[in-house]
Coordinates of C-alpha atoms in Angstrom, one line a residue:
Q1 CA -0.2 16.9 6.7
R2 CA 1.4 13.6 6.1
V3 CA 4.9 12.4 5.5
I4 CA 5.5 9.5 3.0
L5 CA 9.1 8.0 2.8
Q6 CA 10.5 6.7 -0.3
P7 CA 10.8 2.8 0.2
Q8 CA 14.0 2.2 -1.6
D9 CA 15.9 5.5 -1.0
S10 CA 15.9 7.2 2.4
R11 CA 17.2 10.5 0.8
W12 CA 13.7 11.3 -0.5
F13 CA 10.4 11.7 1.2
V14 CA 7.0 13.4 0.3
T15 CA 4.8 15.7 2.3
V16 CA 1.0 15.8 1.7
H17 CA -0.8 19.1 1.7
A18 CA -4.5 20.1 1.2
S19 CA -3.9 21.1 -2.4
S20 CA -0.4 19.7 -3.3
L21 CA 2.4 17.2 -2.8
R22 CA 6.0 18.2 -2.2
L23 CA 8.8 15.8 -3.0
W24 CA 11.9 16.6 -0.6
S25 CA 15.5 16.0 -1.0
L26 CA 17.2 15.4 2.3
P27 CA 20.8 16.2 0.8
Q28 CA 19.6 19.3 -0.5
I29 CA 17.9 20.3 2.9
K30 CA 21.3 19.4 4.7
Q31 CA 23.2 21.5 2.1
E32 CA 20.9 24.5 2.6
I33 CA 21.2 24.3 6.3
S34 CA 25.1 24.0 6.3
M35 CA 25.1 27.4 4.5
G36 CA 23.2 28.9 7.2
T37 CA 19.8 29.1 5.3
T38 CA 16.5 29.3 7.3
L39 CA 14.0 27.3 5.4
H40 CA 10.8 29.0 6.2
P41 CA 7.7 28.5 4.0
T42 CA 8.4 31.4 1.8
A43 CA 12.1 31.0 1.4
P44 CA 13.2 31.1 -2.1
Q45 CA 15.9 28.4 -1.4
L46 CA 12.9 26.1 -0.7
Q47 CA 12.8 25.5 -4.5
R48 CA 16.1 23.7 -4.5
C49 CA 15.0 21.4 -1.8
C50 CA 11.5 20.2 -3.0
C51 CA 9.3 20.0 -6.1
S52 CA 5.6 20.8 -5.7
V53 CA 2.8 19.3 -7.8
P54 CA -0.9 20.3 -7.5
L55 CA -3.7 18.2 -6.6
P56 CA -7.3 18.6 -8.1
A57 CA -8.8 17.8 -4.6
P58 CA -7.5 16.7 -1.3
A59 CA -5.8 13.3 -1.3
H60 CA -7.5 10.4 0.3
D61 CA -4.2 8.5 0.1
V62 CA -0.7 8.8 -1.3
A63 CA 1.8 6.1 -1.7
F64 CA 5.0 5.2 -3.6
S65 CA 5.2 2.0 -5.7
I66 CA 7.2 -0.9 -4.3
D67 CA 10.4 0.2 -6.3
G68 CA 10.0 3.7 -5.4
T69 CA 10.0 5.2 -8.9
C70 CA 6.4 6.2 -9.0
L71 CA 4.3 8.3 -6.8
L72 CA 0.4 8.0 -6.7
A73 CA -2.3 10.1 -5.2
L74 CA -5.8 9.1 -4.8
T75 CA -8.4 11.8 -4.8
K76 CA -12.2 11.6 -5.1
G77 CA -12.8 10.2 -8.5
S78 CA -9.2 10.4 -9.7
L79 CA -5.9 8.6 -9.5
M80 CA -2.7 10.4 -10.5
V81 CA 0.7 9.0 -11.2
W82 CA 4.0 10.8 -11.3
K83 CA 7.5 9.5 -12.2
R84 CA 10.4 10.5 -10.0
Q85 CA 13.0 12.2 -12.0
E86 CA 16.5 10.9 -11.7
S87 CA 18.6 13.9 -10.6
E88 CA 20.1 15.5 -7.6
R89 CA 17.3 17.9 -7.2
P90 CA 13.7 16.7 -6.7
G91 CA 11.4 16.4 -9.6
L92 CA 8.1 14.8 -10.4
Q93 CA 6.6 14.2 -13.8
L94 CA 3.0 13.6 -14.3
I95 CA 2.6 10.5 -16.6
Q96 CA -0.9 9.1 -16.0
Q97 CA -4.1 10.4 -14.7
L98 CA -7.3 8.1 -14.5
A99 CA -10.9 8.6 -13.5
I100 CA -12.1 6.3 -11.0
Q101 CA -15.9 5.8 -11.2
S102 CA -18.3 4.3 -8.8
D103 CA -21.1 1.9 -9.9
E104 CA -23.8 -0.2 -8.5
D105 CA -21.6 -3.1 -7.3
F106 CA -19.2 -0.6 -5.7
P107 CA -20.9 2.5 -5.0
E108 CA -18.2 3.9 -2.7
H109 CA -15.3 5.8 -4.2
P110 CA -11.8 4.3 -3.3
E111 CA -10.1 6.0 -0.6
M112 CA -7.1 3.7 0.2
L113 CA -4.3 2.4 -2.1
R114 CA -1.9 -0.4 -1.6
F115 CA 0.8 -2.2 -3.6
V116 CA 1.5 -6.0 -3.7
G117 CA 4.1 -7.7 -5.8
T118 CA 7.6 -7.4 -6.9
K119 CA 9.7 -4.3 -7.8
D120 CA 9.1 -5.1 -11.6
V121 CA 5.4 -6.1 -11.7
Q122 CA 2.9 -5.1 -9.0
A123 CA -0.7 -5.2 -8.1
L124 CA -2.4 -2.0 -7.4
V125 CA -5.1 -2.3 -4.8
L126 CA -7.7 0.5 -4.4
A127 CA -10.2 0.0 -1.4
S128 CA -13.1 1.9 -0.3
A129 CA -13.3 3.9 3.0
S130 CA -14.5 0.7 4.9
G131 CA -11.6 -1.3 3.4
C132 CA -13.9 -4.0 2.3
D133 CA -14.3 -3.3 -1.3
L134 CA -11.3 -3.8 -3.3
R135 CA -10.5 -3.2 -6.9
V136 CA -7.1 -4.7 -8.2
Y137 CA -5.2 -3.4 -11.2
S138 CA -2.0 -4.6 -12.8
F139 CA 0.9 -2.0 -12.3
S140 CA 4.1 -1.8 -14.3
P141 CA 6.4 1.0 -13.1
R142 CA 8.6 0.9 -16.1
S143 CA 5.6 1.4 -18.5
P144 CA 4.8 4.9 -19.9
S145 CA 1.3 4.2 -18.5
P146 CA 1.9 2.2 -15.4
V147 CA -1.7 1.5 -14.3
G148 CA -3.0 -1.4 -16.4
P149 CA -6.5 -2.8 -16.7
L150 CA -8.8 -3.8 -13.9
M151 CA -8.0 -7.4 -12.9
Q152 CA -10.2 -8.3 -10.1
L153 CA -13.1 -7.1 -7.7
L154 CA -13.1 -8.3 -4.2
R155 CA -15.7 -7.8 -1.3
L156 CA -14.6 -8.8 2.1
A157 CA -18.0 -8.1 3.7
P158 CA -21.6 -8.1 2.5
A159 CA -23.0 -5.0 0.8
G160 CA -24.3 -2.7 3.6
S161 CA -22.2 -4.3 6.3
S162 CA -20.9 -2.1 9.1
A163 CA -17.4 -4.0 9.0
I164 CA -14.4 -1.7 8.8
A165 CA -11.1 -3.1 7.7
R166 CA -7.5 -1.7 7.7
L167 CA -5.3 -2.9 4.9
E168 CA -1.6 -3.5 5.2
V169 CA 1.0 -5.3 3.1
D170 CA 3.9 -7.6 4.1
K171 CA 6.7 -5.0 4.6
T172 CA 9.6 -7.3 3.7
E173 CA 8.2 -9.6 0.8
H174 CA 5.3 -7.4 -0.4
R175 CA 3.4 -10.6 -1.4
T176 CA 0.5 -10.8 1.2
L177 CA -2.2 -8.3 1.8
A178 CA -4.0 -8.2 5.3
A179 CA -7.4 -6.9 6.3
S180 CA -7.8 -6.5 10.1
F181 CA -11.2 -5.4 11.1
T182 CA -11.7 -2.6 13.8
N183 CA -15.1 -4.1 14.8
R184 CA -14.9 -7.8 14.2
N185 CA -12.8 -10.4 15.8
C186 CA -11.1 -11.6 12.9
F187 CA -8.6 -10.9 10.1
I188 CA -8.2 -11.9 6.5
L189 CA -5.0 -12.8 4.6
L190 CA -4.8 -12.6 0.8
P191 CA -1.7 -13.9 -0.8
L192 CA -0.7 -12.7 -4.3
V193 CA -0.9 -15.5 -6.8
Q194 CA 2.4 -17.2 -7.6
G195 CA 4.1 -16.2 -10.7
W196 CA 2.1 -12.8 -10.8
S197 CA 2.7 -10.9 -14.1
T198 CA 1.1 -8.5 -16.6
S199 CA -0.4 -11.5 -18.3
S200 CA -2.1 -12.9 -15.1
R201 CA -5.8 -13.2 -15.0
I202 CA -6.3 -12.8 -11.3
A203 CA -4.3 -11.4 -8.6
F204 CA -5.6 -13.1 -5.4
P205 CA -6.8 -16.7 -5.9
F206 CA -8.1 -17.1 -2.4
A207 CA -8.5 -15.5 1.0
Q208 CA -8.1 -17.2 4.5
R209 CA -10.2 -15.8 7.4
F210 CA -8.7 -16.2 11.0
G211 CA -10.5 -15.6 14.3
A212 CA -9.0 -13.2 17.1
C213 CA -9.4 -12.5 20.5
A214 CA -10.4 -8.9 19.8
P215 CA -10.7 -6.3 17.1
C216 CA -7.9 -4.1 16.3
S217 CA -7.3 -0.5 15.1
H218 CA -3.7 -1.0 13.8
H219 CA -1.7 -3.9 12.5
A220 CA 1.4 -4.7 10.5
L221 CA 2.8 -7.9 8.9
M222 CA 6.2 -9.0 7.8
T223 CA 7.9 -12.2 6.6
A224 CA 10.9 -13.0 9.0
L225 CA 13.0 -16.0 10.1
S226 CA 11.0 -18.3 12.5
L227 CA 13.1 -19.5 15.4
K228 CA 10.8 -22.5 15.8
K229 CA 11.0 -23.5 12.1
T230 CA 14.3 -22.2 11.2
I231 CA 12.7 -20.8 8.0
K232 CA 11.1 -17.7 6.9
D233 CA 7.4 -17.3 7.8
L234 CA 4.7 -14.7 7.9
F235 CA 4.0 -12.8 11.1
L236 CA 1.2 -10.5 11.9
Y237 CA 1.3 -7.7 14.7
R238 CA -2.1 -6.5 15.9
A239 CA -2.8 -3.6 18.4
T240 CA -5.8 -4.4 20.5
R241 CA -7.4 -2.5 23.4
A242 CA -7.5 -4.3 26.7
V243 CA -11.0 -3.3 28.1
D244 CA -10.1 -4.7 31.6
Q245 CA -6.8 -3.0 31.9
D246 CA -7.6 0.8 32.1
G247 CA -7.8 0.9 28.4
K248 CA -4.2 0.0 27.6
W249 CA -3.3 -1.4 24.5
N250 CA -1.8 -4.9 23.8
I251 CA 0.4 -5.9 20.9
V252 CA -0.7 -9.6 19.9
V253 CA 1.8 -11.3 17.5
H254 CA 0.2 -14.1 15.2
Q255 CA 2.4 -16.8 13.4
L256 CA 0.7 -18.5 10.9
P257 CA -0.6 -22.1 11.8
E258 CA 0.8 -25.1 10.3
N259 CA -2.3 -26.0 8.2
M260 CA -2.5 -22.6 6.5
V261 CA -1.7 -22.4 2.7
R262 CA 1.6 -20.4 2.6
P263 CA 1.9 -17.3 0.3
Q264 CA 4.3 -19.0 -1.9
E265 CA 1.7 -21.7 -2.5
A266 CA -1.0 -19.4 -3.8
K267 CA -1.4 -21.1 -7.2
L268 CA -4.2 -20.6 -9.6
K269 CA -5.4 -24.0 -10.9
V270 CA -6.8 -23.7 -14.3
E271 CA -8.6 -26.8 -15.8
V272 CA -8.8 -26.9 -19.6
K273 CA -11.7 -29.0 -20.7
P274 CA -11.2 -30.8 -24.1
P275 CA -13.5 -29.5 -26.9

């Protein structure tokens, strides 16, 4: 099981099960407990606290959209989108289901999903199990069919490579995707193009590769106020294992160097040649 928190409203959370998802209402749970109810798995009162939806197969990954109105589940060959119902009791409505096919260029089925962008217009990133093959779709949470067309294909390592990457998104600004490798001494930052919208032709105009002292298994990134520059800057936190210190873990904090192109400078230059 996994627990997925709603990013904009802490009263809601989702539990991931082998063949279903359950959306829970924390106020409803508290109300039942205050009435002396014991919420065991077969309790009839459970229906007032959660909404269950079936899955066609075990979920590889589950995530809320940035604005928290849509819930997505990625299974083998399928992507499902539910809209959260605006009511006191939990409710989910299936509004879109897509078949995700493999092909010669990307033979692996996607097993990870991430969101980059703003609350209104987002980029949906589906990644292979290795984290190196990325498919980028436009995503409009207010649309009846939120998942839009395929916008971009990205490969972070050559085909057949043993590289394994973990993908995370800037937790505060949601505008930068980071790939840290578990078996390579490097990480890659991909900033979302400035002015990203449903009419944009590309999501990530460039990638920047940085060397690191050691591979990492976990990482997180956020935009925060820099004490040195008195402006907001991007920070990356990487967990690395220190081989010479009894296998202990170190947390390494990276602040972007001065010569790096900032996420807000990720512009796509289009040259139009005269006829």
